[in-house]
Short mmCIF file of C-alpha atoms and ligand atoms in Angstrom, two decimals:
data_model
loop_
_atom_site.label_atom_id
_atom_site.label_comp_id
_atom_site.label_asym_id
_atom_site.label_seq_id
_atom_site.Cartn_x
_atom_site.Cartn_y
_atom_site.Cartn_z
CA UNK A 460 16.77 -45.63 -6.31
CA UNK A 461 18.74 -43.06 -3.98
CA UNK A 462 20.30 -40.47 -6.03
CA UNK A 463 23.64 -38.36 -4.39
CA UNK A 464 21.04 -35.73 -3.13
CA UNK A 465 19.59 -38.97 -0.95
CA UNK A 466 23.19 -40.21 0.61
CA UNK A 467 24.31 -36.45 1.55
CA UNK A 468 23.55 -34.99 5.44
CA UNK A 469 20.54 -33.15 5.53
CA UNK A 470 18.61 -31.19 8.06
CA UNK A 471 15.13 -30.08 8.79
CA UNK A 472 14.06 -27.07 11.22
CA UNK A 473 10.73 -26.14 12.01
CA UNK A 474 8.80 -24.43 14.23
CA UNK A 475 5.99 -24.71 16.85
CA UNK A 476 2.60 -25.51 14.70
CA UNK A 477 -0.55 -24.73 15.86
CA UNK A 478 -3.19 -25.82 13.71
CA UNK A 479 -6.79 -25.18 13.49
CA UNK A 480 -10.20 -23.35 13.45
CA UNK A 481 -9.42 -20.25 16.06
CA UNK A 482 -6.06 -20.72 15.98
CA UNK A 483 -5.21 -17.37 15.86
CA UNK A 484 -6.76 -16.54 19.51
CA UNK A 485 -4.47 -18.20 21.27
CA UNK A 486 -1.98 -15.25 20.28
CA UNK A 487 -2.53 -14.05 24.11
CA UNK A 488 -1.61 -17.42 25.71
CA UNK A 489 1.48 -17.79 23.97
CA UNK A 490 2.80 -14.51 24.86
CA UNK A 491 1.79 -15.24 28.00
CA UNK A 492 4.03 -18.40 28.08
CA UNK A 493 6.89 -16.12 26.97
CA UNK A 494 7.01 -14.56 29.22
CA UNK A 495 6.74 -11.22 27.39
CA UNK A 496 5.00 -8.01 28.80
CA UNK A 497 5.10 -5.67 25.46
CA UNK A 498 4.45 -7.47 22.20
CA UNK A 499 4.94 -5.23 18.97
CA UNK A 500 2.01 -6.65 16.63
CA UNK A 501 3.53 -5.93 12.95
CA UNK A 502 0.78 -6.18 9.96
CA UNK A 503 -0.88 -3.80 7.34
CA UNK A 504 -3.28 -1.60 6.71
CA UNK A 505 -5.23 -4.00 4.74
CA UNK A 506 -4.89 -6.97 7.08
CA UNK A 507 -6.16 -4.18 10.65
CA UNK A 508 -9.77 -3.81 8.92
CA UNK A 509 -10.32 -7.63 8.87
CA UNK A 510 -13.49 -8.71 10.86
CA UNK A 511 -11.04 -11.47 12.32
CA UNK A 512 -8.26 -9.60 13.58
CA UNK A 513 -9.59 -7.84 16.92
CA UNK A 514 -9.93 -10.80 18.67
CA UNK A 515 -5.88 -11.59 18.28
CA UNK A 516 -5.14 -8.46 19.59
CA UNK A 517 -8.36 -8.66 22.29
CA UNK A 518 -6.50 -12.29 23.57
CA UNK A 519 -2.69 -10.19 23.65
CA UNK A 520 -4.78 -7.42 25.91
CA UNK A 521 -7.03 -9.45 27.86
CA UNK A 522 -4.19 -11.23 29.23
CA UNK A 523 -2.58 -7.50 30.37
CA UNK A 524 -0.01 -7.27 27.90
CA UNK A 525 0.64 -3.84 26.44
CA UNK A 526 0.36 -4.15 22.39
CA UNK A 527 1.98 -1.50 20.13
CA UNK A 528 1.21 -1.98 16.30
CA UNK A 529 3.11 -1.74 13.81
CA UNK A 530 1.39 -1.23 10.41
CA UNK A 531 3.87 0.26 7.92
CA UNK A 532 4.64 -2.54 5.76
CA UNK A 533 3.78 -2.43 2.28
CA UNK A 534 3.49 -5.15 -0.32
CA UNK A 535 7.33 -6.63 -1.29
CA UNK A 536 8.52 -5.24 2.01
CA UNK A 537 11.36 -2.60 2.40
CA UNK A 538 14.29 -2.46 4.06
CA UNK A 539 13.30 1.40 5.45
CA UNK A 540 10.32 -0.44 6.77
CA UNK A 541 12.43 -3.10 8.35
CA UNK A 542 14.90 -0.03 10.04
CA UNK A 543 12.02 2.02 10.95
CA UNK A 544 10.04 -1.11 12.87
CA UNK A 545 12.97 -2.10 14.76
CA UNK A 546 13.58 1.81 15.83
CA UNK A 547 10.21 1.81 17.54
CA UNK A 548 10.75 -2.07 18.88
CA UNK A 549 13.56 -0.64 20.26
CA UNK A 550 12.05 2.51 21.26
CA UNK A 551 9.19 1.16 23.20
CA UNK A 552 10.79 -1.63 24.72
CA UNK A 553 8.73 -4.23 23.08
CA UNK A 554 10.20 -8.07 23.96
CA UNK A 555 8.32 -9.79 21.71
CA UNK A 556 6.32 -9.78 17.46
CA UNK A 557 3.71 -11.10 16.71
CA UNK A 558 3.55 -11.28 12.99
CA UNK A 559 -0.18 -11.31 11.44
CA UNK A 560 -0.77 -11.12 7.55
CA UNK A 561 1.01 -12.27 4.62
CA UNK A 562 4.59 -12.84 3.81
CA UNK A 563 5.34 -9.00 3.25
CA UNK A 564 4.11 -8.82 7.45
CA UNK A 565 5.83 -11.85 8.47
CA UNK A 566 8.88 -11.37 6.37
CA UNK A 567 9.31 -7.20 7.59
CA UNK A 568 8.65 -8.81 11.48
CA UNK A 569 12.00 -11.06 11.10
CA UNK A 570 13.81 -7.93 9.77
CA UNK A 571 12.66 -6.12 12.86
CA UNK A 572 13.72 -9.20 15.18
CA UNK A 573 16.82 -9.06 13.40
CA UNK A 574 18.16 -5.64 13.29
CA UNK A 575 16.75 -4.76 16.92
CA UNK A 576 18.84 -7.63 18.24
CA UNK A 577 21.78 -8.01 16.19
CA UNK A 578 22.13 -3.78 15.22
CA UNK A 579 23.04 -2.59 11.58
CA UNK A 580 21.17 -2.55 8.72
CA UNK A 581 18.78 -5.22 7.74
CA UNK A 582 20.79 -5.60 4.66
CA UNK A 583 24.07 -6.74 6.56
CA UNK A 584 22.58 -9.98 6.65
CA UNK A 585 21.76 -11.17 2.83
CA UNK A 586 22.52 -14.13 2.47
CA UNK A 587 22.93 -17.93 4.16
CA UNK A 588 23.24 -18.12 8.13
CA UNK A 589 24.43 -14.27 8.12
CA UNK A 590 22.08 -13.29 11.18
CA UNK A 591 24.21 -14.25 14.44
CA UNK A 592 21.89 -13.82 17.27
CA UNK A 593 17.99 -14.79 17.56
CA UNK A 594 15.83 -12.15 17.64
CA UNK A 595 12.77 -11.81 19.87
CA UNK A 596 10.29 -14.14 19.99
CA UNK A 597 8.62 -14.38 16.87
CA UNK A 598 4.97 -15.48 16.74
CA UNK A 599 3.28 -15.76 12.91
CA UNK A 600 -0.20 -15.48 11.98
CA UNK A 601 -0.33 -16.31 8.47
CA UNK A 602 -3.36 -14.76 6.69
CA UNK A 603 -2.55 -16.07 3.29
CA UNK A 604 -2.79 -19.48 2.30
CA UNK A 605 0.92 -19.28 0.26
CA UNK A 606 3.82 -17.77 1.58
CA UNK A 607 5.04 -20.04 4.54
CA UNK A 608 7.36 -17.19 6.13
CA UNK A 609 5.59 -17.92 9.13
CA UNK A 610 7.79 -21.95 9.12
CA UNK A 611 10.48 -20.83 6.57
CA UNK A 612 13.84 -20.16 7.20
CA UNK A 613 13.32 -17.51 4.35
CA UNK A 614 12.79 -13.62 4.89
CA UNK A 615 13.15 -11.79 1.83
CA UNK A 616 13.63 -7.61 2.19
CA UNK A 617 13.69 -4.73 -1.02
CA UNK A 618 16.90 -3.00 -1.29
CA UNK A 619 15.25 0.28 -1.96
CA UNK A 620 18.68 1.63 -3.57
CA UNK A 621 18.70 -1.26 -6.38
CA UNK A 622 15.05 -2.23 -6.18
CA UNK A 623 16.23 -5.77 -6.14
CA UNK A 624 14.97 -8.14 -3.60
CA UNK A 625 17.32 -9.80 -1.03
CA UNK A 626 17.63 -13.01 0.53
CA UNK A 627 18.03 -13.40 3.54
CA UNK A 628 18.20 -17.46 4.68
CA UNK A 629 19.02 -18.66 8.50
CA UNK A 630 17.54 -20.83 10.90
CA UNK A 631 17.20 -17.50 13.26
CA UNK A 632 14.67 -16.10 10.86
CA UNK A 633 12.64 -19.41 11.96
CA UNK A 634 9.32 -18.34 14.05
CA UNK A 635 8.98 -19.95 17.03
CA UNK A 636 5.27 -20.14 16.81
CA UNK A 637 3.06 -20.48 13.82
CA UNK A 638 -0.77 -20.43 14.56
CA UNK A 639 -2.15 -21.83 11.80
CA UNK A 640 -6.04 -21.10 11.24
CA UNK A 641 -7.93 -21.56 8.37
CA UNK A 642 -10.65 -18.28 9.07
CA UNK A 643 -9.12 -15.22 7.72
CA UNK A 644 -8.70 -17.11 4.38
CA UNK A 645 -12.35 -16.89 3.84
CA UNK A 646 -11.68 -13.12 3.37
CA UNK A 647 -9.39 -13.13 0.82
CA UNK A 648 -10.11 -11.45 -2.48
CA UNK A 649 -10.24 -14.09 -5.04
CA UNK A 650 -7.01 -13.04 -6.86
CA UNK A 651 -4.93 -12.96 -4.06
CA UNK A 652 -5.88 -16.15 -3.11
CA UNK A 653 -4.69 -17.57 -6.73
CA UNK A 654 -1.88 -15.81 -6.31
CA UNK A 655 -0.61 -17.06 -3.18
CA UNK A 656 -1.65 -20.75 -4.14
CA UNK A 657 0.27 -20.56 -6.77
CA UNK A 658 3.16 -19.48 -4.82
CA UNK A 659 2.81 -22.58 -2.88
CA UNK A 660 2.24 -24.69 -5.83
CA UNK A 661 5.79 -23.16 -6.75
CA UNK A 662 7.34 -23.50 -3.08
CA UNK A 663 6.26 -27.08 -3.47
CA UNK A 664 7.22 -28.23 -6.93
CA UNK A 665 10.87 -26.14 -6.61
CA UNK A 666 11.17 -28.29 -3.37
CA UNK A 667 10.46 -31.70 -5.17
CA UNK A 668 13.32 -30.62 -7.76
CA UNK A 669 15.57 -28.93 -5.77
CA UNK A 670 19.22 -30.40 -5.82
CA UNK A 671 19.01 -29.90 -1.76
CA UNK A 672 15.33 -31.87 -1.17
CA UNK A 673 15.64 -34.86 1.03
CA UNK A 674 13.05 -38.22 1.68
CA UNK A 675 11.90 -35.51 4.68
CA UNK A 676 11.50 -32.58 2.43
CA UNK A 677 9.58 -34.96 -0.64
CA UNK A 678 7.20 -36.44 1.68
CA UNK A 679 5.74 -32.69 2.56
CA UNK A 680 6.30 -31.36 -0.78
CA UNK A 681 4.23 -33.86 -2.82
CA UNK A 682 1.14 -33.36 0.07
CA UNK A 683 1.69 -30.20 -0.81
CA UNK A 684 1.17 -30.14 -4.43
CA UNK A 685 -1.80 -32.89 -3.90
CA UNK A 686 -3.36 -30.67 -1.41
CA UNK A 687 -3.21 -27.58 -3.58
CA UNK A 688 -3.69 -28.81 -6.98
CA UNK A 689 -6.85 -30.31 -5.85
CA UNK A 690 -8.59 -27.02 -4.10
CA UNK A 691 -6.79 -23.91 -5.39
CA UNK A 692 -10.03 -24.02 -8.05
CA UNK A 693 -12.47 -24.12 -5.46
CA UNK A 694 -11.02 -21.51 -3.40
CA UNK A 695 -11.10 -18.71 -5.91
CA UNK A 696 -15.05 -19.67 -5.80
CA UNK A 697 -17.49 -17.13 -3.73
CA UNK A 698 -19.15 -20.55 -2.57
CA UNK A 699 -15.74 -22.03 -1.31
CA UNK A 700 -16.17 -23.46 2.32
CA UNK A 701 -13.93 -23.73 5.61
CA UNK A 702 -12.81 -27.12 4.76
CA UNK A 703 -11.53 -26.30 1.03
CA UNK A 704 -9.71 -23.06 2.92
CA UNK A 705 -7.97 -25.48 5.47
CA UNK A 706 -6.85 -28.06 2.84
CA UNK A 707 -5.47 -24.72 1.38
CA UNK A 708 -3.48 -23.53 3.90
CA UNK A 709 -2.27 -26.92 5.01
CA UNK A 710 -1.03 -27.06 1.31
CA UNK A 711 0.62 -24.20 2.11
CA UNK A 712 2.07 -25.22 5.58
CA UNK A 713 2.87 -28.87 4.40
CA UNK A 714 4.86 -26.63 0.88
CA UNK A 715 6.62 -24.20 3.68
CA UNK A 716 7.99 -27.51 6.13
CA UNK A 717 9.56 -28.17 2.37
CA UNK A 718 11.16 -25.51 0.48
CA UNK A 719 12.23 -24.23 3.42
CA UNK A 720 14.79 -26.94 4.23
CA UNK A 721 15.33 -28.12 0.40
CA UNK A 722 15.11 -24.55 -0.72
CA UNK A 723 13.85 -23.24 -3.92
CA UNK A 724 14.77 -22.88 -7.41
CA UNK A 725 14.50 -20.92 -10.50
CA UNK A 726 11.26 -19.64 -10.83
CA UNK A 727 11.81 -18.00 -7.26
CA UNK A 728 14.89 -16.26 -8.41
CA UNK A 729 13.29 -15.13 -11.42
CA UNK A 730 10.35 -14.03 -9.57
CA UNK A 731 12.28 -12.25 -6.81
CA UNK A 732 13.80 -10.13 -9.62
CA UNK A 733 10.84 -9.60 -11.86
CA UNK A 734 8.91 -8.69 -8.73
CA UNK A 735 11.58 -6.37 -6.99
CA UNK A 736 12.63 -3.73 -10.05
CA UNK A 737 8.82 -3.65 -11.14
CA UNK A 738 7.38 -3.82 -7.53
CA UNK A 739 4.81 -7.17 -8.26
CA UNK A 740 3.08 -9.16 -5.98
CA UNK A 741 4.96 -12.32 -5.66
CA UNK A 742 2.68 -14.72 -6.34
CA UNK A 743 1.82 -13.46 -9.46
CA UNK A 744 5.44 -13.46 -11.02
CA UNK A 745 5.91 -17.31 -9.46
CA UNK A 746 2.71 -18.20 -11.28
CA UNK A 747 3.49 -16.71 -14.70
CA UNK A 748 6.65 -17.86 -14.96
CA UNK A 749 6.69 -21.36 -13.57
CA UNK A 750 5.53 -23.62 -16.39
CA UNK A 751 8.45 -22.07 -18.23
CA UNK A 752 10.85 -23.15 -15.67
CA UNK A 753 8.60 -26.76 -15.62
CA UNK A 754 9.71 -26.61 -19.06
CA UNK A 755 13.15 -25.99 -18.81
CA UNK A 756 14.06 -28.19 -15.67
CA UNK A 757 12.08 -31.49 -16.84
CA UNK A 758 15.01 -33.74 -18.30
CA UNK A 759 17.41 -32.56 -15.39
CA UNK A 760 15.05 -33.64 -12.52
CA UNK A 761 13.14 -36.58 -14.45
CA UNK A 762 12.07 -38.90 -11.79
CA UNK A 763 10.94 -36.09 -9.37
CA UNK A 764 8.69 -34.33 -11.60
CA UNK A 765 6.91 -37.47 -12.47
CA UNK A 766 6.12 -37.93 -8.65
CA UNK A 767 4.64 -34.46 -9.09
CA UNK A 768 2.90 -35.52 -12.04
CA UNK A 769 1.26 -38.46 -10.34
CA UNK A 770 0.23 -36.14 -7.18
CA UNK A 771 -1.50 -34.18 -10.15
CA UNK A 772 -3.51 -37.42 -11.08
CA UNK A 773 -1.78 -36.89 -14.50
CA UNK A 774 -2.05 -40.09 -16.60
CA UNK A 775 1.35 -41.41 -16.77
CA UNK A 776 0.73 -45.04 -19.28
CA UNK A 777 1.67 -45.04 -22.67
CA UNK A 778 3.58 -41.71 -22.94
CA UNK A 779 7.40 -40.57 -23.15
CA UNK A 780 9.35 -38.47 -21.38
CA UNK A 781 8.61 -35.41 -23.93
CA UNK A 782 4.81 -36.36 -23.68
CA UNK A 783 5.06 -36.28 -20.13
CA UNK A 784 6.90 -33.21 -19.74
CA UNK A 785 4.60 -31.42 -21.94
CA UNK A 786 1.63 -32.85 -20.07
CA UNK A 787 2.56 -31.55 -16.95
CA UNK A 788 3.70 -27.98 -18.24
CA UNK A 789 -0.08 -27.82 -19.38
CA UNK A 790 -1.62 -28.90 -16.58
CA UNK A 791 0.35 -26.05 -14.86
CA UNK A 792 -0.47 -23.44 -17.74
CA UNK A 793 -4.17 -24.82 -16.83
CA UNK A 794 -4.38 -24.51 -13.65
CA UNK A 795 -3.12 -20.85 -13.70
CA UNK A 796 -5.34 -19.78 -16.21
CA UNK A 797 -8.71 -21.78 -14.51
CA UNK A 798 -7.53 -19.02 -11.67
CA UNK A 799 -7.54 -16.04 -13.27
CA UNK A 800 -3.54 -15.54 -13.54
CA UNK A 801 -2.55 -14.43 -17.06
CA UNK A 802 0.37 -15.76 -19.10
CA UNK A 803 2.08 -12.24 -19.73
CA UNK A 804 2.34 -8.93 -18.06
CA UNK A 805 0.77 -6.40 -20.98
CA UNK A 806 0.58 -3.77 -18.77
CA UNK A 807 3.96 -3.35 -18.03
CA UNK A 808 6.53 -1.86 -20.50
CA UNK A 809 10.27 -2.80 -19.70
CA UNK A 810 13.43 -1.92 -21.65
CA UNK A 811 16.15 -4.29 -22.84
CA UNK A 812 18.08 -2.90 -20.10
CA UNK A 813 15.52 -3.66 -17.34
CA UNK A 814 15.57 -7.10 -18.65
CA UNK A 815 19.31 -7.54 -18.68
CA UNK A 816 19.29 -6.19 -15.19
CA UNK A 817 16.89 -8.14 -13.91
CA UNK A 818 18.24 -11.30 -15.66
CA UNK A 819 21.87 -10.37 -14.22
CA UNK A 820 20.28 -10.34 -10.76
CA UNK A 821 18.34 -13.55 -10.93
CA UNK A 822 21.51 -15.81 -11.60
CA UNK A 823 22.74 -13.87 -8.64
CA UNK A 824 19.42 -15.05 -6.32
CA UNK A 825 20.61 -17.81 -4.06
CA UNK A 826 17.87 -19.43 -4.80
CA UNK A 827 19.20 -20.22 -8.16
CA UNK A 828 21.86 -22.78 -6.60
CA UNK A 829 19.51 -25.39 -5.41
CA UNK A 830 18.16 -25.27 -9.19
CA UNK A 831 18.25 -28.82 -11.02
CA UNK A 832 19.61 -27.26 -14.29
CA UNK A 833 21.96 -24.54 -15.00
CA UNK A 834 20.59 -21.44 -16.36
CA UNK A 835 22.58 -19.06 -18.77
CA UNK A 836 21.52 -15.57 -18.81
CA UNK A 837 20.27 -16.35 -22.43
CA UNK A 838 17.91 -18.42 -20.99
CA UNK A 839 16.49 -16.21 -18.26
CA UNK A 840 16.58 -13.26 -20.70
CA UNK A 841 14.35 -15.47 -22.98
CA UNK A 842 11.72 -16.01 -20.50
CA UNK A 843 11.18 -12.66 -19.28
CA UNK A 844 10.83 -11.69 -23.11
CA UNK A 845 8.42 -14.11 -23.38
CA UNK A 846 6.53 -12.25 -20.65
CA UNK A 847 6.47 -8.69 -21.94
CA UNK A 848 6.72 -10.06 -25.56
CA UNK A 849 4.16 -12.91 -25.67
CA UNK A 850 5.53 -15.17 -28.56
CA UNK A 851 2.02 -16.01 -30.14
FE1 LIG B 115 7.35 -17.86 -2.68
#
């Protein structure tokens, strides 16, 4: 039965997919058809030593383009890292990014597009549809099966003077090429690669629920969790294969075509916050805290998550709504810990203050207003207590 989300206008923006083994090596071709002559490639230090990466920058050179890399980005990117790519984009005249790595790459490359075209700071443009001119052409290489920044209409930057992540949410900050290639997952450390399927899990399950999802937005969104719930195990494996990797990162892509037009929800506010004043990976924080926010959001979005639970191959006869919600919180908890992601944070010690802070900035997160229920801060404070003060 169509609900109001169902009868309102909705739109859907994506960009240019390539998918499949190799996909990365046609890098070259592309700028090529863009006509671009000096492409600034923006990555990490992690992401340079990768057996897999030389030939992207071999098919950018063979085709006599002039590559200048750009490797300062650090994990939750910054927005000093954002100010000083776009200096030397600038500087050298580049005229086009290629993006290779995670979301912290892809996310810092759309800052750099950003600021070198539109001037400022990167922080000018927090927000929804702030940016007023497209950047460069933007080219993503995704490296992690997770993130989506290289579909999403999503780049999300540090402000290094309040260590609290900002949004920033426009259809400029949409890549205009995605090459999507299942090979460099297969050298992901085990951890990360929970980590980041969990962050899809979360892109795709906030999506389902979100008070802005659409018939377009469910249909990629329950693939998504189907597609991820059912290898996310067997990628954390040492055995796992090219085929569970692609099923992993077309979770991933199938989550991104979602949550980026229906956008997110709770868990990512609460994560952006957790992760920004304590400086955590991201899929972490979205994986500890979203069977809390399962918990919380069941009775408002009903229907939805009992889609999700039936994507999940959950058993759905004989039980109530309570049974079901409970069933599906556990099967989250489950998953998460069959991956090696832990319930709380032990190591970290945070003061009542942090907590308030960070609680105060998470009802502030634009992602909270696509959110089925209303949180209070009482709410949010409750859950990050939970993590730093495991209830037994
Ligand atoms: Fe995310």
């Amino acid at each position: 039965m169509p609900d109001r989300a169902m009868k309102e206008l909705r739109k859907f923006v994506v960009p240019e997919v390539i998918v499949g083994t190799d996909a990365r090596l046609l890098a070259g071709r592309y700028v090529a058809h863009f006509g671009a002559r000096r492409v600034m490639v923006v990555t990490d230090s992690q992401v340079v030593d990768q057996p897999w990466f030389t030939g992207i920058i071999d098919s950018i050179r063979q085709l006599d383009k002039e590559v200048e890399l750009f490797t300062d980005v650090t994990e939750n990117p910054k927005d000093y890292e954002v100010m000083l790519g776009s200096e030397l984009f600038l500087a050298n005249e580049c005229d086009l990014i290629v993006a290779v790595g995670g979301g912290s790459p892809m996310d810092c490359a759309k800052g750099i597009g950003i600021v070198s075209t539109n001037g400022g700071h990167i922080l000018d443009y927090e927000g929804v549809d702030e940016v007023h001119l497209p950047g460069p052409p933007l080219i993503c290489i995704p490296t992690t099966a997770g993130t989506s920044a290289d579909v999403s209409q999503f780049a999300i930057i540090v402000d290094t003077q309040t260590h609290v992540k900002k949004a920033i949410i426009s259809k400029k900050v949409v890549p205009d090429l995605a090459l999507i290639d299942p090979v460099p997952l297969l050298t992901m450390p085990p951890y990360l690669t929970a980590c980041t399927g969990m962050d899809a899990l979360t892109h795709a399950i906030e999506a389902a629920v979100s008070n802005a999802r659409s018939e377009l937005t469910d249909v990629h969104a329950l693939e998504a969790v189907h597609l991820v719930t059912e290898n996310l195990e067997a990628a954390v494996q040492p055995e796992r294969t090219l085929g569970t990797m692609r099923n992993m990162m077309m979770g991933s892509l199938h989550a991104g075509f979602a949550f980026s037009n229906a956008s997110l929800g709770a868990v990512h506010a609460l994560a952006h916050s957790l992760g920004g004043l304590l400086d955590l990976a991201h899929g972490e924080c979205n994986g500890i805290l979203l069977e809390h926010l399962i918990f919380l959001n069941y009775p408002h979005a009903v229907s939805q998550f009992q889609h999700l639970s039936r994507q999940m191959k959950l058993p759905m006869e004989a039980a109530n709504d309570d049974q079901l919600r409970r069933q599906l919180v556990q099967a989250v908890s489950a998953l998460r810990q069959r991956v090696g992601i832990p319930d709380t944070l032990p190591a970290v010690t945070v003061t009542p203050g942090q907590i308030d802070k960070m609680a105060e900035s998470a009802l502030q997160d634009p992602c909270m207003v696509t959110n089925p229920k209303k949180l209070t801060k009482a709410e949010v404070v409750t859950i990050y207590e939970k993590l730093f003060h495991p209830q037994g």
